[in-house]
Amino acid sequence: MDHLNNQSPVDLSVNIGGIQLANPVMTASGTFGYGREFAQFVNLDAIGGIVVKGISIEPRAGNPPQRIVETPCGMLNAIGLENVGLERFIAQKLPYLRSIKCRVVVNILGDSVEEYAYLAEKLSEHAGIDGLEVNISCPNVKKGGVAFGTNPAMAQAVTEAVKKHSTLPVIVKLSPNVTDIAAMAKAVEAGGADAISLINTLIGMAIDIDKRRPRLANIIGGLSGPAIKPIALRMVWQVANAVSIPVIGIGGIGTTEDALEFLIAGATAVQIGTANFYDPGAADTIISGLTTYLQQHNETSLINLIGSLDTGVLS
């Protein structure tokens, strides 16, 4: 393998709707805190981008415990979007994020279109934020609790509001809990999204058979981890073929091979989520692995891999 070290450096850089990343490896919202928590485990300067824990206008305490349950090949979580709120994020978390070299994307969440617009406007006023990721898996309280991410018209409306009130690139994070993921993607693209990330967690549950009670206090939660990767990969491929804006793949990515599958399927970048809990250095490992893969396949640029899937008839 020594001959690989003598090869010219490869170009891992990608552009996500106006956000230039040194490499396509990002960390997923809700799995990486506000960045600083992982500083001792991974080289934050070397990651393509960090997506911080979802931010709401007011602080949220989240759901009562039990909030996390391990499952075969994954985990269920019902954290309940616990976060420090907009004011504390700007005062206490953003200064540190400004000190690291990687791109910083702030995930935002709200219970109404107006809340999303307000967050977008306020966050756009502060340096150190490279983009917004809009979590549309939240319930619209004004529409009876229907999730924004399950209704194309509502998803488009949220996207339009965020774009109108922000000068930052806008990534919309899609829920997989829909019948037609391509229709949702087209709706947010029509609303002006600069990029799309998917998938958010699938809805699941677990039961304690001795107590005959749900293992999660919230009863249901979001399933993530390796178990959902085939579903996520299929949806990323569908969306990448349905829209013209960049797609970020999320769902069960823990190895270089996982990341490569998503890139070949059409993702321009990937986000590492659940793997951060069992392998905090996964992002570093994947970045290194992508370089090795490109060298082994005589590719000089990662861009050549994106969407390179051959779906012709197999012989």
PDB file of C-alpha atoms in Angstrom:
ATOM      1  CA  MET A   1       0.000   0.000   0.000  1.00  0.00           C
ATOM      2  CA  ASP A   2       3.022   2.311   0.177  1.00  0.00           C
ATOM      3  CA  HIS A   3       2.607   3.242  -3.473  1.00  0.00           C
ATOM      4  CA  LEU A   4      -0.632   5.024  -2.584  1.00  0.00           C
ATOM      5  CA  ASN A   5       1.253   7.518  -0.443  1.00  0.00           C
ATOM      6  CA  ASN A   6       3.212   8.639  -3.508  1.00  0.00           C
ATOM      7  CA  GLN A   7       0.132   9.541  -5.488  1.00  0.00           C
ATOM      8  CA  SER A   8      -1.104  13.089  -5.918  1.00  0.00           C
ATOM      9  CA  PRO A   9      -3.622  14.314  -3.339  1.00  0.00           C
ATOM     10  CA  VAL A  10      -7.243  13.782  -4.298  1.00  0.00           C
ATOM     11  CA  ASP A  11      -9.904  16.479  -4.202  1.00  0.00           C
ATOM     12  CA  LEU A  12     -12.665  15.645  -1.713  1.00  0.00           C
ATOM     13  CA  SER A  13     -14.335  19.072  -1.851  1.00  0.00           C
ATOM     14  CA  VAL A  14     -18.030  19.433  -2.666  1.00  0.00           C
ATOM     15  CA  ASN A  15     -20.529  22.279  -2.781  1.00  0.00           C
ATOM     16  CA  ILE A  16     -23.882  21.967  -1.039  1.00  0.00           C
ATOM     17  CA  GLY A  17     -26.201  24.684  -2.292  1.00  0.00           C
ATOM     18  CA  GLY A  18     -23.550  27.376  -1.873  1.00  0.00           C
ATOM     19  CA  ILE A  19     -21.797  25.861   1.151  1.00  0.00           C
ATOM     20  CA  GLN A  20     -18.282  24.821   0.116  1.00  0.00           C
ATOM     21  CA  LEU A  21     -17.130  21.776   2.084  1.00  0.00           C
ATOM     22  CA  ALA A  22     -13.537  20.522   2.226  1.00  0.00           C
ATOM     23  CA  ASN A  23     -14.951  16.997   2.092  1.00  0.00           C
ATOM     24  CA  PRO A  24     -18.443  15.445   1.986  1.00  0.00           C
ATOM     25  CA  VAL A  25     -18.485  14.159   5.576  1.00  0.00           C
ATOM     26  CA  MET A  26     -20.824  15.980   7.953  1.00  0.00           C
ATOM     27  CA  THR A  27     -22.264  15.120  11.357  1.00  0.00           C
ATOM     28  CA  ALA A  28     -26.020  14.740  11.779  1.00  0.00           C
ATOM     29  CA  SER A  29     -28.132  16.972  13.989  1.00  0.00           C
ATOM     30  CA  GLY A  30     -28.977  15.528  17.379  1.00  0.00           C
ATOM     31  CA  THR A  31     -26.011  13.155  17.427  1.00  0.00           C
ATOM     32  CA  PHE A  32     -23.098  15.570  17.823  1.00  0.00           C
ATOM     33  CA  GLY A  33     -24.297  18.076  20.405  1.00  0.00           C
ATOM     34  CA  TYR A  34     -23.026  21.545  19.575  1.00  0.00           C
ATOM     35  CA  GLY A  35     -19.660  20.285  18.340  1.00  0.00           C
ATOM     36  CA  ARG A  36     -17.522  20.954  21.380  1.00  0.00           C
ATOM     37  CA  GLU A  37     -18.681  17.736  23.051  1.00  0.00           C
ATOM     38  CA  PHE A  38     -16.760  15.702  20.456  1.00  0.00           C
ATOM     39  CA  ALA A  39     -13.571  17.784  20.318  1.00  0.00           C
ATOM     40  CA  GLN A  40     -11.557  15.138  22.209  1.00  0.00           C
ATOM     41  CA  PHE A  41     -12.692  12.314  19.913  1.00  0.00           C
ATOM     42  CA  VAL A  42     -12.462  13.741  16.396  1.00  0.00           C
ATOM     43  CA  ASN A  43     -10.583  16.491  14.544  1.00  0.00           C
ATOM     44  CA  LEU A  44     -13.369  19.050  14.172  1.00  0.00           C
ATOM     45  CA  ASP A  45     -11.280  21.168  11.801  1.00  0.00           C
ATOM     46  CA  ALA A  46     -11.055  18.258   9.365  1.00  0.00           C
ATOM     47  CA  ILE A  47     -14.775  17.442   9.107  1.00  0.00           C
ATOM     48  CA  GLY A  48     -16.639  18.818   6.127  1.00  0.00           C
ATOM     49  CA  GLY A  49     -19.362  20.270   8.316  1.00  0.00           C
ATOM     50  CA  ILE A  50     -21.146  20.043  11.653  1.00  0.00           C
ATOM     51  CA  VAL A  51     -24.922  20.180  11.911  1.00  0.00           C
ATOM     52  CA  VAL A  52     -25.713  21.226  15.459  1.00  0.00           C
ATOM     53  CA  LYS A  53     -28.519  19.998  17.682  1.00  0.00           C
ATOM     54  CA  GLY A  54     -31.897  21.355  16.549  1.00  0.00           C
ATOM     55  CA  ILE A  55     -32.604  24.877  17.823  1.00  0.00           C
ATOM     56  CA  SER A  56     -36.043  26.206  18.761  1.00  0.00           C
ATOM     57  CA  ILE A  57     -36.942  29.754  19.785  1.00  0.00           C
ATOM     58  CA  GLU A  58     -37.331  28.849  23.454  1.00  0.00           C
ATOM     59  CA  PRO A  59     -35.337  26.179  25.334  1.00  0.00           C
ATOM     60  CA  ARG A  60     -36.896  22.719  25.404  1.00  0.00           C
ATOM     61  CA  ALA A  61     -36.475  20.159  28.164  1.00  0.00           C
ATOM     62  CA  GLY A  62     -37.463  17.279  25.930  1.00  0.00           C
ATOM     63  CA  ASN A  63     -39.322  14.137  26.925  1.00  0.00           C
ATOM     64  CA  PRO A  64     -39.026  12.330  30.269  1.00  0.00           C
ATOM     65  CA  PRO A  65     -36.817   9.211  30.427  1.00  0.00           C
ATOM     66  CA  GLN A  66     -36.559   6.517  29.217  1.00  0.00           C
ATOM     67  CA  ARG A  67     -35.572   8.353  26.043  1.00  0.00           C
ATOM     68  CA  ILE A  68     -33.173   5.977  24.267  1.00  0.00           C
ATOM     69  CA  VAL A  69     -33.494   2.240  23.640  1.00  0.00           C
ATOM     70  CA  GLU A  70     -30.983   0.060  21.823  1.00  0.00           C
ATOM     71  CA  THR A  71     -32.452  -2.123  19.076  1.00  0.00           C
ATOM     72  CA  PRO A  72     -30.966  -4.777  16.796  1.00  0.00           C
ATOM     73  CA  CYS A  73     -28.739  -2.819  14.377  1.00  0.00           C
ATOM     74  CA  GLY A  74     -29.779   0.577  15.689  1.00  0.00           C
ATOM     75  CA  MET A  75     -31.500   2.652  18.325  1.00  0.00           C
ATOM     76  CA  LEU A  76     -34.805   4.294  19.123  1.00  0.00           C
ATOM     77  CA  ASN A  77     -34.775   7.798  20.519  1.00  0.00           C
ATOM     78  CA  ALA A  78     -37.511  10.025  21.888  1.00  0.00           C
ATOM     79  CA  ILE A  79     -35.324  12.863  23.163  1.00  0.00           C
ATOM     80  CA  GLY A  80     -38.049  15.338  22.302  1.00  0.00           C
ATOM     81  CA  LEU A  81     -35.857  17.959  20.619  1.00  0.00           C
ATOM     82  CA  GLU A  82     -34.212  19.054  23.874  1.00  0.00           C
ATOM     83  CA  ASN A  83     -32.075  22.136  23.234  1.00  0.00           C
ATOM     84  CA  VAL A  84     -30.808  25.370  24.811  1.00  0.00           C
ATOM     85  CA  GLY A  85     -32.968  27.681  22.701  1.00  0.00           C
ATOM     86  CA  LEU A  86     -32.042  30.468  20.308  1.00  0.00           C
ATOM     87  CA  GLU A  87     -30.747  33.043  22.794  1.00  0.00           C
ATOM     88  CA  ARG A  88     -28.444  30.692  24.679  1.00  0.00           C
ATOM     89  CA  PHE A  89     -27.211  29.079  21.475  1.00  0.00           C
ATOM     90  CA  ILE A  90     -26.077  32.434  20.124  1.00  0.00           C
ATOM     91  CA  ALA A  91     -24.514  33.540  23.429  1.00  0.00           C
ATOM     92  CA  GLN A  92     -22.996  30.268  24.669  1.00  0.00           C
ATOM     93  CA  LYS A  93     -22.511  27.858  21.752  1.00  0.00           C
ATOM     94  CA  LEU A  94     -21.831  29.962  18.664  1.00  0.00           C
ATOM     95  CA  PRO A  95     -18.564  31.562  19.915  1.00  0.00           C
ATOM     96  CA  TYR A  96     -16.880  28.152  20.085  1.00  0.00           C
ATOM     97  CA  LEU A  97     -18.276  27.094  16.713  1.00  0.00           C
ATOM     98  CA  ARG A  98     -16.732  30.204  15.174  1.00  0.00           C
ATOM     99  CA  SER A  99     -13.302  29.009  16.357  1.00  0.00           C
ATOM    100  CA  ILE A 100     -13.264  25.792  14.305  1.00  0.00           C
ATOM    101  CA  LYS A 101     -12.475  25.555  10.608  1.00  0.00           C
ATOM    102  CA  CYS A 102     -15.244  23.275   9.376  1.00  0.00           C
ATOM    103  CA  ARG A 103     -18.572  24.557   8.102  1.00  0.00           C
ATOM    104  CA  VAL A 104     -21.347  25.048  10.646  1.00  0.00           C
ATOM    105  CA  VAL A 105     -24.984  24.357   9.804  1.00  0.00           C
ATOM    106  CA  VAL A 106     -27.717  25.124  12.330  1.00  0.00           C
ATOM    107  CA  ASN A 107     -30.722  22.826  12.375  1.00  0.00           C
ATOM    108  CA  ILE A 108     -33.939  24.741  13.170  1.00  0.00           C
ATOM    109  CA  LEU A 109     -37.362  23.565  14.317  1.00  0.00           C
ATOM    110  CA  GLY A 110     -40.681  25.167  15.069  1.00  0.00           C
ATOM    111  CA  ASP A 111     -44.382  24.588  15.614  1.00  0.00           C
ATOM    112  CA  SER A 112     -45.522  27.107  12.999  1.00  0.00           C
ATOM    113  CA  VAL A 113     -44.300  28.699   9.784  1.00  0.00           C
ATOM    114  CA  GLU A 114     -43.800  31.934  11.696  1.00  0.00           C
ATOM    115  CA  GLU A 115     -41.438  30.284  14.178  1.00  0.00           C
ATOM    116  CA  TYR A 116     -39.259  28.897  11.389  1.00  0.00           C
ATOM    117  CA  ALA A 117     -39.157  32.325   9.725  1.00  0.00           C
ATOM    118  CA  TYR A 118     -38.172  34.025  12.986  1.00  0.00           C
ATOM    119  CA  LEU A 119     -35.346  31.570  13.653  1.00  0.00           C
ATOM    120  CA  ALA A 120     -34.061  31.941  10.111  1.00  0.00           C
ATOM    121  CA  GLU A 121     -34.032  35.720  10.344  1.00  0.00           C
ATOM    122  CA  LYS A 122     -32.308  35.889  13.738  1.00  0.00           C
ATOM    123  CA  LEU A 123     -29.635  33.286  12.946  1.00  0.00           C
ATOM    124  CA  SER A 124     -28.821  35.032   9.664  1.00  0.00           C
ATOM    125  CA  GLU A 125     -27.728  38.087  11.649  1.00  0.00           C
ATOM    126  CA  HIS A 126     -24.753  36.275  13.227  1.00  0.00           C
ATOM    127  CA  ALA A 127     -21.349  35.386  11.793  1.00  0.00           C
ATOM    128  CA  GLY A 128     -20.085  31.830  12.029  1.00  0.00           C
ATOM    129  CA  ILE A 129     -23.137  30.106  10.551  1.00  0.00           C
ATOM    130  CA  ASP A 130     -22.725  28.767   7.026  1.00  0.00           C
ATOM    131  CA  GLY A 131     -26.211  27.399   6.459  1.00  0.00           C
ATOM    132  CA  LEU A 132     -29.541  26.340   7.938  1.00  0.00           C
ATOM    133  CA  GLU A 133     -31.031  22.859   7.990  1.00  0.00           C
ATOM    134  CA  VAL A 134     -34.802  22.905   8.363  1.00  0.00           C
ATOM    135  CA  ASN A 135     -36.306  20.043  10.369  1.00  0.00           C
ATOM    136  CA  ILE A 136     -39.781  19.625   8.890  1.00  0.00           C
ATOM    137  CA  SER A 137     -40.585  16.481  10.880  1.00  0.00           C
ATOM    138  CA  CYS A 138     -42.101  18.762  13.539  1.00  0.00           C
ATOM    139  CA  PRO A 139     -45.882  19.061  14.084  1.00  0.00           C
ATOM    140  CA  ASN A 140     -47.704  22.152  12.872  1.00  0.00           C
ATOM    141  CA  VAL A 141     -49.726  23.111  15.930  1.00  0.00           C
ATOM    142  CA  LYS A 142     -51.919  25.431  13.862  1.00  0.00           C
ATOM    143  CA  LYS A 143     -52.946  22.526  11.620  1.00  0.00           C
ATOM    144  CA  GLY A 144     -53.848  20.030  14.324  1.00  0.00           C
ATOM    145  CA  GLY A 145     -50.376  18.617  14.828  1.00  0.00           C
ATOM    146  CA  VAL A 146     -49.813  17.330  11.289  1.00  0.00           C
ATOM    147  CA  ALA A 147     -46.072  17.136  10.609  1.00  0.00           C
ATOM    148  CA  PHE A 148     -44.833  19.695   8.088  1.00  0.00           C
ATOM    149  CA  GLY A 149     -42.784  16.963   6.480  1.00  0.00           C
ATOM    150  CA  THR A 150     -45.750  14.777   5.533  1.00  0.00           C
ATOM    151  CA  ASN A 151     -47.645  17.392   3.535  1.00  0.00           C
ATOM    152  CA  PRO A 152     -46.022  18.804   0.362  1.00  0.00           C
ATOM    153  CA  ALA A 153     -47.871  22.117   0.519  1.00  0.00           C
ATOM    154  CA  MET A 154     -46.875  22.744   4.160  1.00  0.00           C
ATOM    155  CA  ALA A 155     -43.285  21.691   3.475  1.00  0.00           C
ATOM    156  CA  GLN A 156     -43.119  24.126   0.584  1.00  0.00           C
ATOM    157  CA  ALA A 157     -44.606  26.917   2.692  1.00  0.00           C
ATOM    158  CA  VAL A 158     -42.012  26.455   5.443  1.00  0.00           C
ATOM    159  CA  THR A 159     -39.209  26.410   2.891  1.00  0.00           C
ATOM    160  CA  GLU A 160     -40.462  29.601   1.252  1.00  0.00           C
ATOM    161  CA  ALA A 161     -40.709  31.365   4.622  1.00  0.00           C
ATOM    162  CA  VAL A 162     -37.191  30.379   5.676  1.00  0.00           C
ATOM    163  CA  LYS A 163     -35.741  31.448   2.322  1.00  0.00           C
ATOM    164  CA  LYS A 164     -37.567  34.770   2.488  1.00  0.00           C
ATOM    165  CA  HIS A 165     -36.185  35.570   5.938  1.00  0.00           C
ATOM    166  CA  SER A 166     -32.645  34.255   5.568  1.00  0.00           C
ATOM    167  CA  THR A 167     -29.571  35.150   3.549  1.00  0.00           C
ATOM    168  CA  LEU A 168     -28.019  31.742   4.288  1.00  0.00           C
ATOM    169  CA  PRO A 169     -28.145  28.585   2.148  1.00  0.00           C
ATOM    170  CA  VAL A 170     -31.143  26.481   3.194  1.00  0.00           C
ATOM    171  CA  ILE A 171     -31.114  22.690   3.456  1.00  0.00           C
ATOM    172  CA  VAL A 172     -34.460  21.010   4.086  1.00  0.00           C
ATOM    173  CA  LYS A 173     -34.355  17.696   6.001  1.00  0.00           C
ATOM    174  CA  LEU A 174     -36.986  15.262   4.793  1.00  0.00           C
ATOM    175  CA  SER A 175     -38.951  12.759   6.846  1.00  0.00           C
ATOM    176  CA  PRO A 176     -39.078   9.179   5.512  1.00  0.00           C
ATOM    177  CA  ASN A 177     -42.526   8.686   7.042  1.00  0.00           C
ATOM    178  CA  VAL A 178     -44.318   9.532   3.799  1.00  0.00           C
ATOM    179  CA  THR A 179     -45.810   7.680   0.842  1.00  0.00           C
ATOM    180  CA  ASP A 180     -43.908   9.550  -1.885  1.00  0.00           C
ATOM    181  CA  ILE A 181     -40.503  10.938  -0.881  1.00  0.00           C
ATOM    182  CA  ALA A 182     -39.873  12.338  -4.384  1.00  0.00           C
ATOM    183  CA  ALA A 183     -43.027  14.464  -4.175  1.00  0.00           C
ATOM    184  CA  MET A 184     -41.811  15.961  -0.895  1.00  0.00           C
ATOM    185  CA  ALA A 185     -38.421  16.681  -2.410  1.00  0.00           C
ATOM    186  CA  LYS A 186     -39.951  18.412  -5.418  1.00  0.00           C
ATOM    187  CA  ALA A 187     -42.149  20.518  -3.113  1.00  0.00           C
ATOM    188  CA  VAL A 188     -39.245  21.906  -1.096  1.00  0.00           C
ATOM    189  CA  GLU A 189     -37.215  22.433  -4.261  1.00  0.00           C
ATOM    190  CA  ALA A 190     -40.143  24.495  -5.598  1.00  0.00           C
ATOM    191  CA  GLY A 191     -40.097  26.396  -2.302  1.00  0.00           C
ATOM    192  CA  GLY A 192     -36.523  27.493  -2.972  1.00  0.00           C
ATOM    193  CA  ALA A 193     -34.451  24.981  -0.996  1.00  0.00           C
ATOM    194  CA  ASP A 194     -30.762  25.089  -1.888  1.00  0.00           C
ATOM    195  CA  ALA A 195     -30.248  21.446  -0.891  1.00  0.00           C
ATOM    196  CA  ILE A 196     -32.072  18.502   0.654  1.00  0.00           C
ATOM    197  CA  SER A 197     -30.948  16.146   3.431  1.00  0.00           C
ATOM    198  CA  LEU A 198     -32.547  12.766   4.083  1.00  0.00           C
ATOM    199  CA  ILE A 199     -33.594  10.691   5.816  1.00  0.00           C
ATOM    200  CA  ASN A 200     -34.722  11.689   9.265  1.00  0.00           C
ATOM    201  CA  THR A 201     -35.633   8.812  11.589  1.00  0.00           C
ATOM    202  CA  LEU A 202     -38.345   6.237  10.940  1.00  0.00           C
ATOM    203  CA  ILE A 203     -41.085   5.924  13.552  1.00  0.00           C
ATOM    204  CA  GLY A 204     -40.794   2.802  15.708  1.00  0.00           C
ATOM    205  CA  MET A 205     -41.381   1.376  19.167  1.00  0.00           C
ATOM    206  CA  ALA A 206     -40.153  -1.284  21.582  1.00  0.00           C
ATOM    207  CA  ILE A 207     -41.968  -3.188  24.336  1.00  0.00           C
ATOM    208  CA  ASP A 208     -40.786  -4.627  27.646  1.00  0.00           C
ATOM    209  CA  ILE A 209     -42.500  -8.030  27.583  1.00  0.00           C
ATOM    210  CA  ASP A 210     -42.119  -8.586  31.346  1.00  0.00           C
ATOM    211  CA  LYS A 211     -43.686  -5.273  32.326  1.00  0.00           C
ATOM    212  CA  ARG A 212     -45.884  -5.203  29.213  1.00  0.00           C
ATOM    213  CA  ARG A 213     -45.061  -1.558  28.861  1.00  0.00           C
ATOM    214  CA  PRO A 214     -43.380   0.540  26.170  1.00  0.00           C
ATOM    215  CA  ARG A 215     -39.621   0.841  26.657  1.00  0.00           C
ATOM    216  CA  LEU A 216     -39.809   4.529  25.751  1.00  0.00           C
ATOM    217  CA  ALA A 217     -41.733   6.889  28.033  1.00  0.00           C
ATOM    218  CA  ASN A 218     -43.003   8.572  24.846  1.00  0.00           C
ATOM    219  CA  ILE A 219     -44.191   5.125  23.597  1.00  0.00           C
ATOM    220  CA  ILE A 220     -42.872   5.744  20.084  1.00  0.00           C
ATOM    221  CA  GLY A 221     -39.554   7.132  18.915  1.00  0.00           C
ATOM    222  CA  GLY A 222     -37.254   7.601  15.946  1.00  0.00           C
ATOM    223  CA  LEU A 223     -35.392   4.563  14.625  1.00  0.00           C
ATOM    224  CA  SER A 224     -31.863   5.199  13.367  1.00  0.00           C
ATOM    225  CA  GLY A 225     -28.650   3.289  12.749  1.00  0.00           C
ATOM    226  CA  PRO A 226     -27.548   0.525  10.363  1.00  0.00           C
ATOM    227  CA  ALA A 227     -31.032  -1.021  10.252  1.00  0.00           C
ATOM    228  CA  ILE A 228     -32.426   1.890   8.243  1.00  0.00           C
ATOM    229  CA  LYS A 229     -29.570   2.207   5.743  1.00  0.00           C
ATOM    230  CA  PRO A 230     -31.204   0.275   2.854  1.00  0.00           C
ATOM    231  CA  ILE A 231     -34.338   2.415   3.148  1.00  0.00           C
ATOM    232  CA  ALA A 232     -32.322   5.627   3.352  1.00  0.00           C
ATOM    233  CA  LEU A 233     -30.179   4.630   0.377  1.00  0.00           C
ATOM    234  CA  ARG A 234     -33.251   3.892  -1.739  1.00  0.00           C
ATOM    235  CA  MET A 235     -34.855   7.225  -0.843  1.00  0.00           C
ATOM    236  CA  VAL A 236     -31.649   9.186  -1.513  1.00  0.00           C
ATOM    237  CA  TRP A 237     -31.390   7.550  -4.944  1.00  0.00           C
ATOM    238  CA  GLN A 238     -35.024   8.408  -5.690  1.00  0.00           C
ATOM    239  CA  VAL A 239     -34.665  12.023  -4.591  1.00  0.00           C
ATOM    240  CA  ALA A 240     -31.342  12.568  -6.351  1.00  0.00           C
ATOM    241  CA  ASN A 241     -33.067  11.519  -9.570  1.00  0.00           C
ATOM    242  CA  ALA A 242     -36.123  13.704  -8.915  1.00  0.00           C
ATOM    243  CA  VAL A 243     -34.531  17.101  -8.158  1.00  0.00           C
ATOM    244  CA  SER A 244     -31.720  19.240  -9.520  1.00  0.00           C
ATOM    245  CA  ILE A 245     -30.414  20.543  -6.170  1.00  0.00           C
ATOM    246  CA  PRO A 246     -27.745  18.731  -4.093  1.00  0.00           C
ATOM    247  CA  VAL A 247     -28.756  15.891  -1.800  1.00  0.00           C
ATOM    248  CA  ILE A 248     -27.163  14.935   1.520  1.00  0.00           C
ATOM    249  CA  GLY A 249     -27.513  11.268   2.468  1.00  0.00           C
ATOM    250  CA  ILE A 250     -28.297  10.250   6.056  1.00  0.00           C
ATOM    251  CA  GLY A 251     -29.168   6.892   7.573  1.00  0.00           C
ATOM    252  CA  GLY A 252     -26.981   4.149   9.008  1.00  0.00           C
ATOM    253  CA  ILE A 253     -23.679   5.505   7.709  1.00  0.00           C
ATOM    254  CA  GLY A 254     -20.799   4.262   9.857  1.00  0.00           C
ATOM    255  CA  THR A 255     -18.055   3.193   7.447  1.00  0.00           C
ATOM    256  CA  THR A 256     -16.327   4.408   4.306  1.00  0.00           C
ATOM    257  CA  GLU A 257     -18.225   1.766   2.340  1.00  0.00           C
ATOM    258  CA  ASP A 258     -21.532   3.105   3.637  1.00  0.00           C
ATOM    259  CA  ALA A 259     -20.624   6.654   2.633  1.00  0.00           C
ATOM    260  CA  LEU A 260     -19.507   5.519  -0.817  1.00  0.00           C
ATOM    261  CA  GLU A 261     -22.832   3.799  -1.441  1.00  0.00           C
ATOM    262  CA  PHE A 262     -24.706   7.036  -0.776  1.00  0.00           C
ATOM    263  CA  LEU A 263     -22.353   9.092  -2.947  1.00  0.00           C
ATOM    264  CA  ILE A 264     -22.598   6.637  -5.841  1.00  0.00           C
ATOM    265  CA  ALA A 265     -26.398   6.664  -5.443  1.00  0.00           C
ATOM    266  CA  GLY A 266     -26.409  10.431  -5.998  1.00  0.00           C
ATOM    267  CA  ALA A 267     -25.687  12.129  -2.668  1.00  0.00           C
ATOM    268  CA  THR A 268     -23.248  15.032  -2.830  1.00  0.00           C
ATOM    269  CA  ALA A 269     -22.449  14.706   0.885  1.00  0.00           C
ATOM    270  CA  VAL A 270     -23.308  12.444   3.817  1.00  0.00           C
ATOM    271  CA  GLN A 271     -24.107  12.910   7.485  1.00  0.00           C
ATOM    272  CA  ILE A 272     -22.889  10.595  10.239  1.00  0.00           C
ATOM    273  CA  GLY A 273     -25.495  10.097  12.968  1.00  0.00           C
ATOM    274  CA  THR A 274     -25.923   7.089  15.238  1.00  0.00           C
ATOM    275  CA  ALA A 275     -22.350   5.953  14.526  1.00  0.00           C
ATOM    276  CA  ASN A 276     -21.112   8.928  16.555  1.00  0.00           C
ATOM    277  CA  PHE A 277     -22.386   7.171  19.687  1.00  0.00           C
ATOM    278  CA  TYR A 278     -20.554   3.880  19.202  1.00  0.00           C
ATOM    279  CA  ASP A 279     -17.575   5.155  17.155  1.00  0.00           C
ATOM    280  CA  PRO A 280     -16.949   8.845  17.922  1.00  0.00           C
ATOM    281  CA  GLY A 281     -14.053   8.928  15.454  1.00  0.00           C
ATOM    282  CA  ALA A 282     -16.146   7.624  12.539  1.00  0.00           C
ATOM    283  CA  ALA A 283     -15.998  10.912  10.611  1.00  0.00           C
ATOM    284  CA  ASP A 284     -12.173  10.936  10.626  1.00  0.00           C
ATOM    285  CA  THR A 285     -12.051   7.301   9.530  1.00  0.00           C
ATOM    286  CA  ILE A 286     -14.476   7.868   6.663  1.00  0.00           C
ATOM    287  CA  ILE A 287     -12.640  10.947   5.367  1.00  0.00           C
ATOM    288  CA  SER A 288      -9.384   8.985   5.274  1.00  0.00           C
ATOM    289  CA  GLY A 289     -11.109   6.029   3.660  1.00  0.00           C
ATOM    290  CA  LEU A 290     -12.556   8.154   0.863  1.00  0.00           C
ATOM    291  CA  THR A 291      -9.079   9.390  -0.024  1.00  0.00           C
ATOM    292  CA  THR A 292      -7.755   5.824  -0.147  1.00  0.00           C
ATOM    293  CA  TYR A 293     -10.684   4.672  -2.302  1.00  0.00           C
ATOM    294  CA  LEU A 294     -10.159   7.437  -4.856  1.00  0.00           C
ATOM    295  CA  GLN A 295      -6.442   6.686  -5.070  1.00  0.00           C
ATOM    296  CA  GLN A 296      -7.064   2.979  -5.509  1.00  0.00           C
ATOM    297  CA  HIS A 297      -9.516   3.692  -8.325  1.00  0.00           C
ATOM    298  CA  ASN A 298      -7.324   6.317 -10.022  1.00  0.00           C
ATOM    299  CA  GLU A 299      -9.840   9.087  -9.420  1.00  0.00           C
ATOM    300  CA  THR A 300      -8.597  12.598  -8.722  1.00  0.00           C
ATOM    301  CA  SER A 301     -11.897  14.126  -7.607  1.00  0.00           C
ATOM    302  CA  LEU A 302     -14.730  12.882  -5.435  1.00  0.00           C
ATOM    303  CA  ILE A 303     -17.208  14.657  -7.687  1.00  0.00           C
ATOM    304  CA  ASN A 304     -16.630  11.931 -10.289  1.00  0.00           C
ATOM    305  CA  LEU A 305     -18.249   9.406  -7.932  1.00  0.00           C
ATOM    306  CA  ILE A 306     -21.451  11.335  -7.263  1.00  0.00           C
ATOM    307  CA  GLY A 307     -24.414   9.718  -8.998  1.00  0.00           C
ATOM    308  CA  SER A 308     -22.186   7.258 -10.841  1.00  0.00           C
ATOM    309  CA  LEU A 309     -24.483   4.302 -10.167  1.00  0.00           C
ATOM    310  CA  ASP A 310     -24.911   2.055 -13.205  1.00  0.00           C
ATOM    311  CA  THR A 311     -28.470   0.715 -13.190  1.00  0.00           C
ATOM    312  CA  GLY A 312     -28.204  -1.014 -16.553  1.00  0.00           C
ATOM    313  CA  VAL A 313     -29.212  -4.641 -17.003  1.00  0.00           C
ATOM    314  CA  LEU A 314     -26.891  -6.877 -15.024  1.00  0.00           C
ATOM    315  CA  SER A 315     -25.309  -9.693 -17.036  1.00  0.00           C
TER     316      SER A 315
END
